[in-house]
Amino acid sequence: MVRQPSINAQNRAPLTTERIVEAALHIVDGQGLGRLTMRRLGDALEVEAMAIYHHLPRGKEQLLDGLVAHVAAAPADTSAPGRWQDVLRAWAGAYRERLLAHAGVLPLVVTRRNPVALTATLASLREVLRRGGVAEDAAAVAAHTLLGYVIGHAALEVRGTAEDGAAARIASGEGGEAGAVDWDARFRAGLGVVLGGVR
């Protein structure tokens, strides 16, 4: 079936890669990654699905790369005043919130090979560490570890995993107190361990 021109077509913003990715993100956030199709995306943008391929020649694969880059690329503020520990603590909290807000994209961030999406973020973390007096080699390791910690912790939160085995002990009658995991406290404690280990 041929799509009829929208009466608002002349008032619609021009199609751009950024607009396509943002529309795709809206679908994933609201309906889940499994509901993202080129046809559904075209409907959301009020264009034929084929129009999207003019901006994303590799189609769905390129779209998924764009989603990863859009969500995962969130550099730290390298000019922020204060101790490097405080700057990175603030970044880590904001980055975790960003990943959780776009939980449907998180599996792609974890599993999809798109290192370019994280390049600027990693570089900014290294720069904050270097400006704080951490040696180059140590800063590179610490930046990679910190990024991995935040992404991994967010992934555990989305899964709702009791990774310490407490739920299994409770279920087997070995004692312990049932209750929801305090992910905020967990995150802060783990972050303290990561930052405290930087030398």
PDB file of C-alpha atoms in Angstrom:
ATOM      1  CA  MET A   1       0.000   0.000   0.000  1.00  0.00           C
ATOM      2  CA  VAL A   2       1.325   3.457  -0.889  1.00  0.00           C
ATOM      3  CA  ARG A   3       1.444   5.848   2.016  1.00  0.00           C
ATOM      4  CA  GLN A   4      -0.687   8.940   1.515  1.00  0.00           C
ATOM      5  CA  PRO A   5       1.153  12.242   2.060  1.00  0.00           C
ATOM      6  CA  SER A   6       0.533  13.649   5.498  1.00  0.00           C
ATOM      7  CA  ILE A   7      -1.326  16.947   5.626  1.00  0.00           C
ATOM      8  CA  ASN A   8       1.471  18.054   7.981  1.00  0.00           C
ATOM      9  CA  ALA A   9       4.245  16.925   5.647  1.00  0.00           C
ATOM     10  CA  GLN A  10       5.311  20.431   4.706  1.00  0.00           C
ATOM     11  CA  ASN A  11       5.510  21.394   8.387  1.00  0.00           C
ATOM     12  CA  ARG A  12       7.458  18.286   9.342  1.00  0.00           C
ATOM     13  CA  ALA A  13      11.140  18.619  10.277  1.00  0.00           C
ATOM     14  CA  PRO A  14      13.482  17.319   7.574  1.00  0.00           C
ATOM     15  CA  LEU A  15      14.617  13.736   7.957  1.00  0.00           C
ATOM     16  CA  THR A  16      18.102  13.474   9.459  1.00  0.00           C
ATOM     17  CA  THR A  17      20.125  10.650  10.964  1.00  0.00           C
ATOM     18  CA  GLU A  18      19.780  12.234  14.395  1.00  0.00           C
ATOM     19  CA  ARG A  19      16.009  12.452  14.071  1.00  0.00           C
ATOM     20  CA  ILE A  20      15.821   8.831  12.922  1.00  0.00           C
ATOM     21  CA  VAL A  21      17.888   7.608  15.883  1.00  0.00           C
ATOM     22  CA  GLU A  22      15.851   9.654  18.349  1.00  0.00           C
ATOM     23  CA  ALA A  23      12.612   8.222  16.955  1.00  0.00           C
ATOM     24  CA  ALA A  24      14.045   4.711  17.195  1.00  0.00           C
ATOM     25  CA  LEU A  25      15.084   5.372  20.785  1.00  0.00           C
ATOM     26  CA  HIS A  26      11.551   6.527  21.583  1.00  0.00           C
ATOM     27  CA  ILE A  27      10.184   3.235  20.226  1.00  0.00           C
ATOM     28  CA  VAL A  28      12.700   1.140  22.179  1.00  0.00           C
ATOM     29  CA  ASP A  29      12.105   3.082  25.408  1.00  0.00           C
ATOM     30  CA  GLY A  30       8.345   2.730  25.116  1.00  0.00           C
ATOM     31  CA  GLN A  31       7.870  -0.694  23.526  1.00  0.00           C
ATOM     32  CA  GLY A  32      11.153  -2.568  23.785  1.00  0.00           C
ATOM     33  CA  LEU A  33      13.931  -3.425  21.363  1.00  0.00           C
ATOM     34  CA  GLY A  34      11.972  -6.306  19.852  1.00  0.00           C
ATOM     35  CA  ARG A  35       9.324  -3.897  18.558  1.00  0.00           C
ATOM     36  CA  LEU A  36      11.809  -1.802  16.587  1.00  0.00           C
ATOM     37  CA  THR A  37      11.310  -2.414  12.856  1.00  0.00           C
ATOM     38  CA  MET A  38      12.050  -0.173   9.910  1.00  0.00           C
ATOM     39  CA  ARG A  39       8.353  -0.086   9.019  1.00  0.00           C
ATOM     40  CA  ARG A  40       7.343   0.938  12.550  1.00  0.00           C
ATOM     41  CA  LEU A  41      10.113   3.542  12.542  1.00  0.00           C
ATOM     42  CA  GLY A  42       8.881   4.892   9.203  1.00  0.00           C
ATOM     43  CA  ASP A  43       5.370   5.171  10.630  1.00  0.00           C
ATOM     44  CA  ALA A  44       6.677   7.107  13.627  1.00  0.00           C
ATOM     45  CA  LEU A  45       8.536   9.492  11.323  1.00  0.00           C
ATOM     46  CA  GLU A  46       5.632   9.663   8.843  1.00  0.00           C
ATOM     47  CA  VAL A  47       7.831   8.571   5.949  1.00  0.00           C
ATOM     48  CA  GLU A  48       8.217   5.462   3.856  1.00  0.00           C
ATOM     49  CA  ALA A  49      10.626   3.017   5.440  1.00  0.00           C
ATOM     50  CA  MET A  50      12.797   3.220   2.309  1.00  0.00           C
ATOM     51  CA  ALA A  51      13.415   6.916   2.995  1.00  0.00           C
ATOM     52  CA  ILE A  52      15.344   5.909   6.100  1.00  0.00           C
ATOM     53  CA  TYR A  53      17.843   3.983   3.980  1.00  0.00           C
ATOM     54  CA  HIS A  54      18.959   7.226   2.313  1.00  0.00           C
ATOM     55  CA  HIS A  55      20.412   8.213   5.701  1.00  0.00           C
ATOM     56  CA  LEU A  56      21.273   4.718   6.957  1.00  0.00           C
ATOM     57  CA  PRO A  57      22.413   2.710   3.907  1.00  0.00           C
ATOM     58  CA  ARG A  58      23.175  -0.359   6.045  1.00  0.00           C
ATOM     59  CA  GLY A  59      19.647  -0.288   7.431  1.00  0.00           C
ATOM     60  CA  LYS A  60      18.895  -1.934  10.763  1.00  0.00           C
ATOM     61  CA  GLU A  61      22.547  -2.693  11.529  1.00  0.00           C
ATOM     62  CA  GLN A  62      23.520   0.943  11.170  1.00  0.00           C
ATOM     63  CA  LEU A  63      20.466   2.000  13.161  1.00  0.00           C
ATOM     64  CA  LEU A  64      21.474  -0.245  16.069  1.00  0.00           C
ATOM     65  CA  ASP A  65      25.005   1.183  15.960  1.00  0.00           C
ATOM     66  CA  GLY A  66      23.454   4.641  16.082  1.00  0.00           C
ATOM     67  CA  LEU A  67      21.391   3.728  19.136  1.00  0.00           C
ATOM     68  CA  VAL A  68      24.469   2.456  20.969  1.00  0.00           C
ATOM     69  CA  ALA A  69      26.409   5.603  20.124  1.00  0.00           C
ATOM     70  CA  HIS A  70      23.521   7.856  21.143  1.00  0.00           C
ATOM     71  CA  VAL A  71      23.122   6.247  24.555  1.00  0.00           C
ATOM     72  CA  ALA A  72      26.677   5.194  25.391  1.00  0.00           C
ATOM     73  CA  ALA A  73      28.515   8.326  24.276  1.00  0.00           C
ATOM     74  CA  ALA A  74      28.331  10.541  27.372  1.00  0.00           C
ATOM     75  CA  PRO A  75      31.747  12.042  28.147  1.00  0.00           C
ATOM     76  CA  ALA A  76      32.694  13.356  31.559  1.00  0.00           C
ATOM     77  CA  ASP A  77      33.190  17.100  31.975  1.00  0.00           C
ATOM     78  CA  THR A  78      36.962  17.425  31.771  1.00  0.00           C
ATOM     79  CA  SER A  79      36.849  21.080  32.802  1.00  0.00           C
ATOM     80  CA  ALA A  80      34.745  20.547  35.933  1.00  0.00           C
ATOM     81  CA  PRO A  81      36.337  21.975  39.082  1.00  0.00           C
ATOM     82  CA  GLY A  82      37.100  19.901  42.146  1.00  0.00           C
ATOM     83  CA  ARG A  83      38.833  16.615  42.951  1.00  0.00           C
ATOM     84  CA  TRP A  84      38.965  14.056  40.173  1.00  0.00           C
ATOM     85  CA  GLN A  85      37.231  11.559  42.451  1.00  0.00           C
ATOM     86  CA  ASP A  86      34.238  13.885  42.816  1.00  0.00           C
ATOM     87  CA  VAL A  87      34.108  14.616  39.079  1.00  0.00           C
ATOM     88  CA  LEU A  88      34.115  10.912  38.215  1.00  0.00           C
ATOM     89  CA  ARG A  89      31.628  10.081  40.969  1.00  0.00           C
ATOM     90  CA  ALA A  90      29.211  12.646  39.520  1.00  0.00           C
ATOM     91  CA  TRP A  91      29.777  11.336  35.988  1.00  0.00           C
ATOM     92  CA  ALA A  92      29.254   7.718  37.058  1.00  0.00           C
ATOM     93  CA  GLY A  93      25.946   8.531  38.751  1.00  0.00           C
ATOM     94  CA  ALA A  94      24.675  10.445  35.723  1.00  0.00           C
ATOM     95  CA  TYR A  95      25.873   7.739  33.302  1.00  0.00           C
ATOM     96  CA  ARG A  96      24.149   5.013  35.309  1.00  0.00           C
ATOM     97  CA  GLU A  97      20.907   7.013  35.227  1.00  0.00           C
ATOM     98  CA  ARG A  98      21.258   7.455  31.465  1.00  0.00           C
ATOM     99  CA  LEU A  99      21.740   3.731  30.895  1.00  0.00           C
ATOM    100  CA  LEU A 100      18.811   2.824  33.134  1.00  0.00           C
ATOM    101  CA  ALA A 101      16.588   5.395  31.404  1.00  0.00           C
ATOM    102  CA  HIS A 102      17.312   3.622  28.111  1.00  0.00           C
ATOM    103  CA  ALA A 103      17.320   0.065  29.458  1.00  0.00           C
ATOM    104  CA  GLY A 104      16.070  -1.319  26.147  1.00  0.00           C
ATOM    105  CA  VAL A 105      19.319  -0.250  24.485  1.00  0.00           C
ATOM    106  CA  LEU A 106      21.514  -1.554  27.298  1.00  0.00           C
ATOM    107  CA  PRO A 107      21.790  -5.117  25.870  1.00  0.00           C
ATOM    108  CA  LEU A 108      23.198  -3.570  22.695  1.00  0.00           C
ATOM    109  CA  VAL A 109      25.706  -1.514  24.689  1.00  0.00           C
ATOM    110  CA  VAL A 110      26.856  -4.686  26.464  1.00  0.00           C
ATOM    111  CA  THR A 111      26.980  -7.067  23.499  1.00  0.00           C
ATOM    112  CA  ARG A 112      27.315  -5.075  20.298  1.00  0.00           C
ATOM    113  CA  ARG A 113      30.791  -4.478  18.924  1.00  0.00           C
ATOM    114  CA  ASN A 114      30.840  -0.725  18.448  1.00  0.00           C
ATOM    115  CA  PRO A 115      34.000   0.572  20.161  1.00  0.00           C
ATOM    116  CA  VAL A 116      33.741   3.972  18.473  1.00  0.00           C
ATOM    117  CA  ALA A 117      30.624   4.662  20.563  1.00  0.00           C
ATOM    118  CA  LEU A 118      32.703   4.585  23.744  1.00  0.00           C
ATOM    119  CA  THR A 119      35.855   6.303  22.456  1.00  0.00           C
ATOM    120  CA  ALA A 120      34.971   9.843  23.527  1.00  0.00           C
ATOM    121  CA  THR A 121      33.619   8.674  26.862  1.00  0.00           C
ATOM    122  CA  LEU A 122      36.785   6.705  27.678  1.00  0.00           C
ATOM    123  CA  ALA A 123      39.003   9.564  26.531  1.00  0.00           C
ATOM    124  CA  SER A 124      37.206  11.998  28.827  1.00  0.00           C
ATOM    125  CA  LEU A 125      37.601   9.690  31.830  1.00  0.00           C
ATOM    126  CA  ARG A 126      41.328   9.338  31.130  1.00  0.00           C
ATOM    127  CA  GLU A 127      41.652  13.094  30.842  1.00  0.00           C
ATOM    128  CA  VAL A 128      39.938  13.720  34.193  1.00  0.00           C
ATOM    129  CA  LEU A 129      42.295  11.208  35.801  1.00  0.00           C
ATOM    130  CA  ARG A 130      45.390  12.668  34.130  1.00  0.00           C
ATOM    131  CA  ARG A 131      44.425  16.181  35.187  1.00  0.00           C
ATOM    132  CA  GLY A 132      44.089  14.825  38.706  1.00  0.00           C
ATOM    133  CA  GLY A 133      47.688  13.618  38.669  1.00  0.00           C
ATOM    134  CA  VAL A 134      47.158   9.948  37.793  1.00  0.00           C
ATOM    135  CA  ALA A 135      49.884   8.510  35.552  1.00  0.00           C
ATOM    136  CA  GLU A 136      48.988   7.832  31.913  1.00  0.00           C
ATOM    137  CA  ASP A 137      49.047   4.022  32.092  1.00  0.00           C
ATOM    138  CA  ALA A 138      47.121   3.907  35.364  1.00  0.00           C
ATOM    139  CA  ALA A 139      44.583   6.410  34.013  1.00  0.00           C
ATOM    140  CA  ALA A 140      43.914   4.228  30.958  1.00  0.00           C
ATOM    141  CA  VAL A 141      43.292   1.149  33.113  1.00  0.00           C
ATOM    142  CA  ALA A 142      41.171   3.064  35.625  1.00  0.00           C
ATOM    143  CA  ALA A 143      39.033   4.663  32.899  1.00  0.00           C
ATOM    144  CA  HIS A 144      38.324   1.284  31.301  1.00  0.00           C
ATOM    145  CA  THR A 145      37.545  -0.296  34.686  1.00  0.00           C
ATOM    146  CA  LEU A 146      35.228   2.526  35.710  1.00  0.00           C
ATOM    147  CA  LEU A 147      33.308   2.426  32.448  1.00  0.00           C
ATOM    148  CA  GLY A 148      32.968  -1.356  32.671  1.00  0.00           C
ATOM    149  CA  TYR A 149      31.758  -1.108  36.261  1.00  0.00           C
ATOM    150  CA  VAL A 150      29.003   1.397  35.507  1.00  0.00           C
ATOM    151  CA  ILE A 151      27.749  -0.474  32.428  1.00  0.00           C
ATOM    152  CA  GLY A 152      27.915  -3.832  34.200  1.00  0.00           C
ATOM    153  CA  HIS A 153      26.143  -2.574  37.296  1.00  0.00           C
ATOM    154  CA  ALA A 154      23.358  -1.056  35.208  1.00  0.00           C
ATOM    155  CA  ALA A 155      22.961  -4.360  33.360  1.00  0.00           C
ATOM    156  CA  LEU A 156      22.635  -6.224  36.676  1.00  0.00           C
ATOM    157  CA  GLU A 157      20.042  -3.730  37.856  1.00  0.00           C
ATOM    158  CA  VAL A 158      17.945  -4.195  34.732  1.00  0.00           C
ATOM    159  CA  ARG A 159      18.100  -7.966  35.171  1.00  0.00           C
ATOM    160  CA  GLY A 160      17.265  -7.597  38.864  1.00  0.00           C
ATOM    161  CA  THR A 161      19.891 -10.181  39.762  1.00  0.00           C
ATOM    162  CA  ALA A 162      20.662 -10.963  43.397  1.00  0.00           C
ATOM    163  CA  GLU A 163      24.257 -11.555  42.399  1.00  0.00           C
ATOM    164  CA  ASP A 164      25.490 -12.126  45.942  1.00  0.00           C
ATOM    165  CA  GLY A 165      23.410 -15.295  46.293  1.00  0.00           C
ATOM    166  CA  ALA A 166      21.351 -13.943  49.204  1.00  0.00           C
ATOM    167  CA  ALA A 167      18.071 -14.825  47.487  1.00  0.00           C
ATOM    168  CA  ALA A 168      19.185 -18.432  47.019  1.00  0.00           C
ATOM    169  CA  ARG A 169      20.158 -18.746  50.706  1.00  0.00           C
ATOM    170  CA  ILE A 170      16.817 -17.354  51.796  1.00  0.00           C
ATOM    171  CA  ALA A 171      14.912 -19.699  49.490  1.00  0.00           C
ATOM    172  CA  SER A 172      16.776 -22.691  50.852  1.00  0.00           C
ATOM    173  CA  GLY A 173      15.987 -21.724  54.460  1.00  0.00           C
ATOM    174  CA  GLU A 174      19.578 -20.885  55.384  1.00  0.00           C
ATOM    175  CA  GLY A 175      18.553 -17.612  56.929  1.00  0.00           C
ATOM    176  CA  GLY A 176      18.953 -14.022  55.913  1.00  0.00           C
ATOM    177  CA  GLU A 177      16.394 -11.337  55.501  1.00  0.00           C
ATOM    178  CA  ALA A 178      14.267 -11.095  52.375  1.00  0.00           C
ATOM    179  CA  GLY A 179      13.927  -7.750  50.668  1.00  0.00           C
ATOM    180  CA  ALA A 180      14.687  -5.778  47.567  1.00  0.00           C
ATOM    181  CA  VAL A 181      18.285  -5.027  46.697  1.00  0.00           C
ATOM    182  CA  ASP A 182      19.251  -1.430  47.464  1.00  0.00           C
ATOM    183  CA  TRP A 183      20.846  -0.775  44.094  1.00  0.00           C
ATOM    184  CA  ASP A 184      21.754   2.819  44.947  1.00  0.00           C
ATOM    185  CA  ALA A 185      23.733   1.722  48.006  1.00  0.00           C
ATOM    186  CA  ARG A 186      25.316  -1.130  46.030  1.00  0.00           C
ATOM    187  CA  PHE A 187      26.346   1.224  43.274  1.00  0.00           C
ATOM    188  CA  ARG A 188      27.879   3.787  45.621  1.00  0.00           C
ATOM    189  CA  ALA A 189      29.781   1.113  47.543  1.00  0.00           C
ATOM    190  CA  GLY A 190      31.188  -0.492  44.409  1.00  0.00           C
ATOM    191  CA  LEU A 191      32.071   2.873  42.945  1.00  0.00           C
ATOM    192  CA  GLY A 192      33.990   3.684  46.111  1.00  0.00           C
ATOM    193  CA  VAL A 193      35.993   0.471  45.682  1.00  0.00           C
ATOM    194  CA  VAL A 194      36.791   1.269  42.041  1.00  0.00           C
ATOM    195  CA  LEU A 195      37.828   4.871  42.675  1.00  0.00           C
ATOM    196  CA  GLY A 196      39.651   3.965  45.867  1.00  0.00           C
ATOM    197  CA  GLY A 197      41.837   1.514  43.970  1.00  0.00           C
ATOM    198  CA  VAL A 198      43.205   4.143  41.574  1.00  0.00           C
ATOM    199  CA  ARG A 199      46.818   4.984  42.332  1.00  0.00           C
TER     200      ARG A 199
END
